[in-house]
């Protein structure tokens, strides 16, 4: 955990300055998500980075609690919301594994570009289900390297050895979908902007 924290602390400034790879797709994801949002909603985002997505959604909801492992990321995020005079986002340093909250506390949970960086992503899906209110939604973007015809395991192993990359889970899209459907969700919306881009999924908590 300490190694992950150091990695993202070191990456924070460069991450904040780097442009979004597919701006058009990102804006569409924001628009689709905002179609689900309401002014009375409590939102939770994990792995929020420098707060860009939370800030985009803040005008559409009551409050957003956003967490990240990196204090440097959160420092940048806090500075950004203060500059923009946004007062309904609260930042907290934590991982999703360590995060503690009452069950059924949130209407929406967001986790973008993070499930493929977790060693046990299915456990996170289960936890999100507990955090969500009935009919709550889980909004994610996930890179599924397992669908790409390339020797990723070897290359990623080398990169991790030299600490160029964090842990990366070689997920397949079908496996990711099962994480949702096997753990109390139904997939309400799914979109892959282009081949070899992150899969955008909105899953709804099912009450049986």
Short mmCIF file of C-alpha atoms in Angstrom, two decimals:
data_model
loop_
_atom_site.label_atom_id
_atom_site.label_comp_id
_atom_site.label_asym_id
_atom_site.label_seq_id
_atom_site.Cartn_x
_atom_site.Cartn_y
_atom_site.Cartn_z
CA UNK A 1 0.00 0.00 0.00
CA UNK A 2 2.83 2.40 0.84
CA UNK A 3 4.46 1.68 -2.51
CA UNK A 4 1.20 2.50 -4.33
CA UNK A 5 0.86 5.72 -2.39
CA UNK A 6 4.41 6.77 -3.27
CA UNK A 7 3.83 5.90 -6.95
CA UNK A 8 0.72 8.09 -7.25
CA UNK A 9 2.16 10.89 -5.13
CA UNK A 10 5.09 11.04 -7.53
CA UNK A 11 2.80 10.91 -10.56
CA UNK A 12 0.36 13.57 -9.32
CA UNK A 13 1.82 16.70 -10.97
CA UNK A 14 2.31 15.02 -14.33
CA UNK A 15 -1.15 13.43 -14.12
CA UNK A 16 -2.74 16.83 -13.46
CA UNK A 17 -1.05 18.36 -16.51
CA UNK A 18 -1.66 15.50 -18.94
CA UNK A 19 -4.51 15.99 -21.44
CA UNK A 20 -7.46 13.61 -21.60
CA UNK A 21 -6.71 11.09 -24.34
CA UNK A 22 -10.18 11.08 -25.87
CA UNK A 23 -11.88 14.33 -24.88
CA UNK A 24 -14.98 13.66 -26.97
CA UNK A 25 -15.56 10.28 -25.31
CA UNK A 26 -14.93 11.77 -21.85
CA UNK A 27 -17.53 14.48 -22.43
CA UNK A 28 -20.04 11.89 -23.61
CA UNK A 29 -19.45 9.83 -20.45
CA UNK A 30 -20.05 12.91 -18.33
CA UNK A 31 -23.26 13.68 -20.23
CA UNK A 32 -24.56 10.11 -19.90
CA UNK A 33 -23.76 10.02 -16.19
CA UNK A 34 -25.45 13.36 -15.60
CA UNK A 35 -28.60 11.91 -17.12
CA UNK A 36 -28.82 9.69 -14.03
CA UNK A 37 -28.04 12.40 -11.49
CA UNK A 38 -30.50 14.37 -9.33
CA UNK A 39 -30.06 17.39 -7.11
CA UNK A 40 -30.77 15.47 -3.88
CA UNK A 41 -28.19 12.73 -4.50
CA UNK A 42 -25.27 11.73 -2.30
CA UNK A 43 -22.35 10.59 -4.47
CA UNK A 44 -19.18 8.70 -3.58
CA UNK A 45 -16.15 8.55 -5.87
CA UNK A 46 -13.10 6.40 -5.18
CA UNK A 47 -9.73 6.91 -6.89
CA UNK A 48 -10.83 10.46 -7.71
CA UNK A 49 -7.35 11.62 -8.77
CA UNK A 50 -7.21 15.40 -9.06
CA UNK A 51 -10.99 15.79 -8.85
CA UNK A 52 -11.83 16.65 -12.46
CA UNK A 53 -14.80 14.29 -12.80
CA UNK A 54 -16.18 15.13 -9.35
CA UNK A 55 -16.06 18.81 -10.24
CA UNK A 56 -17.92 18.21 -13.50
CA UNK A 57 -20.77 16.45 -11.68
CA UNK A 58 -20.92 18.69 -8.60
CA UNK A 59 -23.58 21.09 -9.98
CA UNK A 60 -25.99 18.18 -10.54
CA UNK A 61 -25.99 16.60 -7.05
CA UNK A 62 -26.26 17.45 -3.35
CA UNK A 63 -22.80 16.30 -2.25
CA UNK A 64 -19.81 14.28 -3.45
CA UNK A 65 -17.41 12.47 -1.13
CA UNK A 66 -14.25 11.77 -3.14
CA UNK A 67 -11.32 9.65 -1.96
CA UNK A 68 -7.88 8.86 -3.30
CA UNK A 69 -4.77 7.08 -2.04
CA UNK A 70 -2.51 10.02 -2.92
CA UNK A 71 -2.29 13.10 -0.72
CA UNK A 72 -0.62 14.97 -3.58
CA UNK A 73 -3.54 14.22 -5.90
CA UNK A 74 -5.96 15.43 -3.25
CA UNK A 75 -3.96 18.59 -2.62
CA UNK A 76 -4.26 19.48 -6.30
CA UNK A 77 -7.97 18.59 -6.28
CA UNK A 78 -8.65 20.77 -3.24
CA UNK A 79 -6.87 23.70 -4.84
CA UNK A 80 -8.97 23.30 -7.99
CA UNK A 81 -12.32 23.29 -6.17
CA UNK A 82 -11.30 26.32 -4.13
CA UNK A 83 -10.37 28.18 -7.31
CA UNK A 84 -13.76 27.31 -8.83
CA UNK A 85 -15.62 28.05 -5.57
CA UNK A 86 -17.20 24.58 -5.48
CA UNK A 87 -18.40 23.83 -1.97
CA UNK A 88 -20.22 20.48 -2.23
CA UNK A 89 -17.19 18.19 -2.68
CA UNK A 90 -15.36 16.71 0.30
CA UNK A 91 -11.98 15.05 -0.28
CA UNK A 92 -10.58 12.32 1.95
CA UNK A 93 -7.40 10.28 1.74
CA UNK A 94 -8.24 6.59 1.66
CA UNK A 95 -8.32 3.52 -0.53
CA UNK A 96 -11.57 1.81 -1.38
CA UNK A 97 -10.43 -1.17 0.69
CA UNK A 98 -9.88 0.99 3.79
CA UNK A 99 -12.90 3.24 3.31
CA UNK A 100 -15.59 2.85 5.95
CA UNK A 101 -19.19 4.03 5.72
CA UNK A 102 -22.68 3.03 6.70
CA UNK A 103 -24.36 0.64 4.31
CA UNK A 104 -26.75 2.08 1.71
CA UNK A 105 -25.31 5.55 2.23
CA UNK A 106 -24.99 6.67 -1.40
CA UNK A 107 -27.20 7.09 -4.45
CA UNK A 108 -24.26 6.90 -6.86
CA UNK A 109 -20.75 5.44 -6.64
CA UNK A 110 -18.14 6.27 -9.26
CA UNK A 111 -14.86 4.46 -9.87
CA UNK A 112 -13.11 5.50 -13.07
CA UNK A 113 -9.86 3.97 -14.35
CA UNK A 114 -9.40 1.97 -11.15
CA UNK A 115 -10.92 -1.55 -11.22
CA UNK A 116 -8.12 -2.79 -13.48
CA UNK A 117 -5.57 -1.46 -10.97
CA UNK A 118 -6.96 -3.55 -8.11
CA UNK A 119 -5.82 -7.04 -7.20
CA UNK A 120 -9.34 -8.05 -6.12
CA UNK A 121 -11.76 -5.96 -8.19
CA UNK A 122 -14.68 -8.28 -7.48
CA UNK A 123 -14.39 -7.51 -3.76
CA UNK A 124 -14.69 -3.83 -4.61
CA UNK A 125 -17.83 -4.46 -6.67
CA UNK A 126 -19.32 -6.28 -3.67
CA UNK A 127 -18.40 -3.40 -1.37
CA UNK A 128 -19.92 -0.83 -3.72
CA UNK A 129 -23.14 -2.85 -3.72
CA UNK A 130 -23.26 -2.54 0.08
CA UNK A 131 -22.58 1.20 -0.07
CA UNK A 132 -25.37 1.91 -2.53
CA UNK A 133 -28.98 2.62 -1.72
CA UNK A 134 -31.68 0.48 -3.40
CA UNK A 135 -31.66 1.21 -7.16
CA UNK A 136 -28.36 3.09 -6.74
CA UNK A 137 -25.93 3.13 -9.65
CA UNK A 138 -22.24 2.27 -10.02
CA UNK A 139 -20.48 4.24 -12.78
CA UNK A 140 -17.14 2.90 -14.03
CA UNK A 141 -14.59 3.10 -16.83
CA UNK A 142 -12.29 0.09 -16.95
CA UNK A 143 -9.43 -0.91 -19.23
CA UNK A 144 -9.83 -4.57 -20.26
CA UNK A 145 -6.35 -5.57 -21.42
CA UNK A 146 -7.39 -9.21 -21.50
CA UNK A 147 -9.29 -8.50 -24.72
CA UNK A 148 -6.20 -7.21 -26.51
CA UNK A 149 -4.03 -9.60 -28.51
CA UNK A 150 -0.71 -8.65 -26.96
CA UNK A 151 1.72 -10.19 -24.40
CA UNK A 152 0.70 -7.72 -21.70
CA UNK A 153 1.56 -9.94 -18.75
CA UNK A 154 5.24 -10.07 -19.72
CA UNK A 155 5.55 -6.36 -20.51
CA UNK A 156 3.63 -5.24 -17.44
CA UNK A 157 5.69 -7.57 -15.27
CA UNK A 158 8.88 -5.95 -16.55
CA UNK A 159 7.48 -2.44 -16.11
CA UNK A 160 6.37 -3.19 -12.55
CA UNK A 161 9.79 -4.64 -11.72
CA UNK A 162 11.35 -1.30 -12.67
CA UNK A 163 8.48 0.56 -10.89
CA UNK A 164 7.39 2.27 -14.08
CA UNK A 165 3.81 1.05 -13.63
CA UNK A 166 1.56 0.17 -10.68
CA UNK A 167 -0.16 -3.22 -10.39
CA UNK A 168 -2.39 -3.88 -13.42
CA UNK A 169 -5.06 -6.57 -13.56
CA UNK A 170 -5.37 -8.17 -17.01
CA UNK A 171 -9.16 -8.17 -17.08
CA UNK A 172 -11.39 -9.47 -19.85
CA UNK A 173 -14.61 -7.60 -20.58
CA UNK A 174 -16.77 -10.70 -20.03
CA UNK A 175 -15.17 -11.26 -16.63
CA UNK A 176 -15.74 -7.63 -15.67
CA UNK A 177 -19.40 -7.94 -16.66
CA UNK A 178 -19.75 -11.05 -14.48
CA UNK A 179 -18.34 -9.16 -11.50
CA UNK A 180 -21.41 -6.95 -11.76
CA UNK A 181 -24.08 -9.48 -12.64
CA UNK A 182 -22.87 -12.07 -10.10
CA UNK A 183 -22.90 -9.55 -7.26
CA UNK A 184 -26.27 -7.87 -7.28
CA UNK A 185 -26.09 -5.54 -10.27
CA UNK A 186 -27.70 -5.35 -13.67
CA UNK A 187 -25.87 -3.49 -16.41
CA UNK A 188 -28.02 -0.54 -17.47
CA UNK A 189 -25.61 1.01 -19.97
CA UNK A 190 -22.38 -0.11 -21.60
CA UNK A 191 -20.14 1.59 -24.15
CA UNK A 192 -16.66 1.17 -25.55
CA UNK A 193 -15.81 4.41 -27.42
CA UNK A 194 -13.20 2.79 -29.62
CA UNK A 195 -11.47 -0.55 -29.78
CA UNK A 196 -8.81 -0.82 -27.07
CA UNK A 197 -10.32 1.95 -24.96
CA UNK A 198 -11.80 1.73 -21.48
CA UNK A 199 -15.24 0.15 -21.22
CA UNK A 200 -17.79 2.53 -19.70
CA UNK A 201 -20.44 0.77 -17.62
CA UNK A 202 -23.35 2.00 -15.56
CA UNK A 203 -24.69 -0.79 -13.35
CA UNK A 204 -27.81 -0.58 -11.18
CA UNK A 205 -28.11 -2.23 -7.77
CA UNK A 206 -30.78 -4.92 -7.95
CA UNK A 207 -33.02 -5.58 -4.96
CA UNK A 208 -34.45 -9.10 -4.98
#
